[in-house]
PDB file of C-alpha atoms in Angstrom:
ATOM      1  CA  UNK A 988     119.506 119.053  75.448  1.00 49.00           C
ATOM      2  CA  UNK A 989     119.486 115.371  75.544  1.00 54.00           C
ATOM      3  CA  UNK A 990     118.121 113.036  78.051  1.00 62.00           C
ATOM      4  CA  UNK A 991     115.029 115.730  79.635  1.00 74.00           C
ATOM      5  CA  UNK A 992     112.025 114.470  78.917  1.00 72.00           C
ATOM      6  CA  UNK A 993     113.033 111.103  80.224  1.00 77.00           C
ATOM      7  CA  UNK A 994     110.844 109.810  82.664  1.00 81.00           C
ATOM      8  CA  UNK A 995     108.630 113.393  83.228  1.00 82.00           C
ATOM      9  CA  UNK A 996     106.033 112.448  80.322  1.00 89.00           C
ATOM     10  CA  UNK A 997     102.777 110.410  82.845  1.00 89.00           C
ATOM     11  CA  UNK A 998     102.542 113.054  84.239  1.00 89.00           C
ATOM     12  CA  UNK A 999     102.281 115.326  81.310  1.00 89.00           C
ATOM     13  CA  UNK A1000      99.477 112.948  80.082  1.00 90.00           C
ATOM     14  CA  UNK A1001      97.783 112.331  82.996  1.00 92.00           C
ATOM     15  CA  UNK A1002      97.169 116.668  83.259  1.00 93.00           C
ATOM     16  CA  UNK A1003      96.399 116.634  79.555  1.00 93.00           C
ATOM     17  CA  UNK A1004      93.649 113.548  80.150  1.00 92.00           C
ATOM     18  CA  UNK A1005      92.655 115.172  83.079  1.00 93.00           C
ATOM     19  CA  UNK A1006      91.887 118.733  81.047  1.00 94.00           C
ATOM     20  CA  UNK A1007      90.169 116.876  77.904  1.00 92.00           C
ATOM     21  CA  UNK A1008      88.232 114.155  79.042  1.00 91.00           C
ATOM     22  CA  UNK A1009      85.429 115.456  81.685  1.00 90.00           C
ATOM     23  CA  UNK A1010      82.288 114.456  82.391  1.00 87.00           C
ATOM     24  CA  UNK A1011      80.915 115.129  79.498  1.00 87.00           C
ATOM     25  CA  UNK A1012      82.930 113.793  77.748  1.00 85.00           C
ATOM     26  CA  UNK A1013      83.013 110.649  79.390  1.00 85.00           C
ATOM     27  CA  UNK A1014      79.557 110.439  79.564  1.00 83.00           C
ATOM     28  CA  UNK A1015      79.437 110.888  75.765  1.00 81.00           C
ATOM     29  CA  UNK A1016      81.522 108.209  75.336  1.00 79.00           C
ATOM     30  CA  UNK A1017      80.751 105.545  77.739  1.00 78.00           C
ATOM     31  CA  UNK A1018      76.670 106.619  76.093  1.00 72.00           C
ATOM     32  CA  UNK A1019      77.905 105.342  72.398  1.00 69.00           C
ATOM     33  CA  UNK A1020      80.059 102.116  74.471  1.00 62.00           C
ATOM     34  CA  UNK A1021      76.670 100.009  73.027  1.00 59.00           C
ATOM     35  CA  UNK A1022      76.819 100.889  69.660  1.00 64.00           C
ATOM     36  CA  UNK A1023      80.460  99.438  69.622  1.00 61.00           C
ATOM     37  CA  UNK A1024      80.775  97.004  66.678  1.00 66.00           C
ATOM     38  CA  UNK A1025      83.708  94.456  68.367  1.00 65.00           C
ATOM     39  CA  UNK A1026      85.455  93.572  64.584  1.00 65.00           C
ATOM     40  CA  UNK A1027      86.323  97.340  63.812  1.00 59.00           C
ATOM     41  CA  UNK A1028      86.036  99.589  66.620  1.00 69.00           C
ATOM     42  CA  UNK A1029      89.363 100.466  67.589  1.00 73.00           C
ATOM     43  CA  UNK A1030      90.633 100.137  70.991  1.00 85.00           C
ATOM     44  CA  UNK A1031      93.851 100.950  73.331  1.00 90.00           C
ATOM     45  CA  UNK A1032      96.177  97.844  73.259  1.00 93.00           C
ATOM     46  CA  UNK A1033      99.081  97.747  76.319  1.00 95.00           C
ATOM     47  CA  UNK A1034     100.602  94.762  77.375  1.00 95.00           C
ATOM     48  CA  UNK A1035     100.543  93.036  81.218  1.00 95.00           C
ATOM     49  CA  UNK A1036     103.685  91.297  81.529  1.00 95.00           C
ATOM     50  CA  UNK A1037     103.270  90.345  84.585  1.00 94.00           C
ATOM     51  CA  UNK A1038     102.887  87.717  86.987  1.00 92.00           C
ATOM     52  CA  UNK A1039     100.974  86.537  83.572  1.00 92.00           C
ATOM     53  CA  UNK A1040     101.798  87.742  79.816  1.00 95.00           C
ATOM     54  CA  UNK A1041      98.447  88.639  78.459  1.00 96.00           C
ATOM     55  CA  UNK A1042      97.409  91.007  75.794  1.00 96.00           C
ATOM     56  CA  UNK A1043      94.937  93.362  76.219  1.00 94.00           C
ATOM     57  CA  UNK A1044      93.033  95.513  73.457  1.00 92.00           C
ATOM     58  CA  UNK A1045      90.358  97.497  75.135  1.00 89.00           C
ATOM     59  CA  UNK A1046      87.277  98.582  73.992  1.00 86.00           C
ATOM     60  CA  UNK A1047      84.678  99.751  76.874  1.00 84.00           C
ATOM     61  CA  UNK A1048      85.573 101.370  80.328  1.00 87.00           C
ATOM     62  CA  UNK A1049      83.517 101.448  83.247  1.00 88.00           C
ATOM     63  CA  UNK A1050      84.493 104.719  84.431  1.00 89.00           C
ATOM     64  CA  UNK A1051      87.047 107.770  84.076  1.00 90.00           C
ATOM     65  CA  UNK A1052      89.210 106.518  85.992  1.00 92.00           C
ATOM     66  CA  UNK A1053      89.218 103.224  84.055  1.00 92.00           C
ATOM     67  CA  UNK A1054      89.557 105.042  80.593  1.00 91.00           C
ATOM     68  CA  UNK A1055      92.811 107.132  82.318  1.00 93.00           C
ATOM     69  CA  UNK A1056      94.006 103.437  83.459  1.00 93.00           C
ATOM     70  CA  UNK A1057      93.601 102.208  79.363  1.00 93.00           C
ATOM     71  CA  UNK A1058      95.679 105.141  78.233  1.00 93.00           C
ATOM     72  CA  UNK A1059      98.123 105.381  81.099  1.00 93.00           C
ATOM     73  CA  UNK A1060      99.094 101.166  79.908  1.00 94.00           C
ATOM     74  CA  UNK A1061      99.288 101.919  76.762  1.00 94.00           C
ATOM     75  CA  UNK A1062     101.372 104.319  76.602  1.00 91.00           C
ATOM     76  CA  UNK A1063     104.318 102.878  79.148  1.00 90.00           C
ATOM     77  CA  UNK A1064     107.263 102.950  77.181  1.00 86.00           C
ATOM     78  CA  UNK A1065     110.167 102.206  79.561  1.00 84.00           C
ATOM     79  CA  UNK A1066     112.330 104.700  80.714  1.00 83.00           C
ATOM     80  CA  UNK A1067     110.765 107.165  79.379  1.00 82.00           C
ATOM     81  CA  UNK A1068     107.307 107.681  80.042  1.00 88.00           C
ATOM     82  CA  UNK A1069     108.422 106.589  83.866  1.00 88.00           C
ATOM     83  CA  UNK A1070     111.701 105.996  85.086  1.00 88.00           C
ATOM     84  CA  UNK A1071     110.495 102.605  85.383  1.00 89.00           C
ATOM     85  CA  UNK A1072     110.702  99.412  83.111  1.00 90.00           C
ATOM     86  CA  UNK A1073     106.654  99.239  83.640  1.00 91.00           C
ATOM     87  CA  UNK A1074     104.226 100.610  85.286  1.00 91.00           C
ATOM     88  CA  UNK A1075     103.014  98.990  88.538  1.00 92.00           C
ATOM     89  CA  UNK A1076      99.688  98.347  89.714  1.00 91.00           C
ATOM     90  CA  UNK A1077      99.515  97.401  93.456  1.00 89.00           C
ATOM     91  CA  UNK A1078      97.489  93.957  94.545  1.00 85.00           C
ATOM     92  CA  UNK A1079      94.120  94.297  95.122  1.00 80.00           C
ATOM     93  CA  UNK A1080      92.941  92.536  98.601  1.00 77.00           C
ATOM     94  CA  UNK A1081      91.958  89.304  96.907  1.00 79.00           C
ATOM     95  CA  UNK A1082      95.238  89.226  94.439  1.00 75.00           C
ATOM     96  CA  UNK A1083      98.825  88.937  95.977  1.00 86.00           C
ATOM     97  CA  UNK A1084     101.148  90.072  93.439  1.00 90.00           C
ATOM     98  CA  UNK A1085     101.432  94.012  91.166  1.00 92.00           C
ATOM     99  CA  UNK A1086     100.755  92.994  88.362  1.00 92.00           C
ATOM    100  CA  UNK A1087     102.951  94.870  85.494  1.00 93.00           C
ATOM    101  CA  UNK A1088     101.856  96.837  82.002  1.00 93.00           C
ATOM    102  CA  UNK A1089     103.125  97.944  79.096  1.00 92.00           C
ATOM    103  CA  UNK A1090     102.571  99.869  76.328  1.00 90.00           C
ATOM    104  CA  UNK A1091     100.419  96.891  73.618  1.00 78.00           C
TER     105      UNK A1091
END
């Protein structure tokens, strides 16, 4: 029936990323980042909507979690990926407000 996927796609995405991107694949990706041409390479786009509105096109990743976080942000379609209008990044020790992200 209609609506069964609503809000349930993020866990499926995370499961697929875990199964497809292992240490070998991440080492390959990190090893090839030095060859990136910023003008012609593809990247992962997402938008921060709070506390400031800012678009991102991320082409380099520090580690596997950084890659996965960028993919999660980029795949955030309100009320479809999760039951919320955005993904929330809890504040770090230096930040006072959470950051909110959606697809870029």
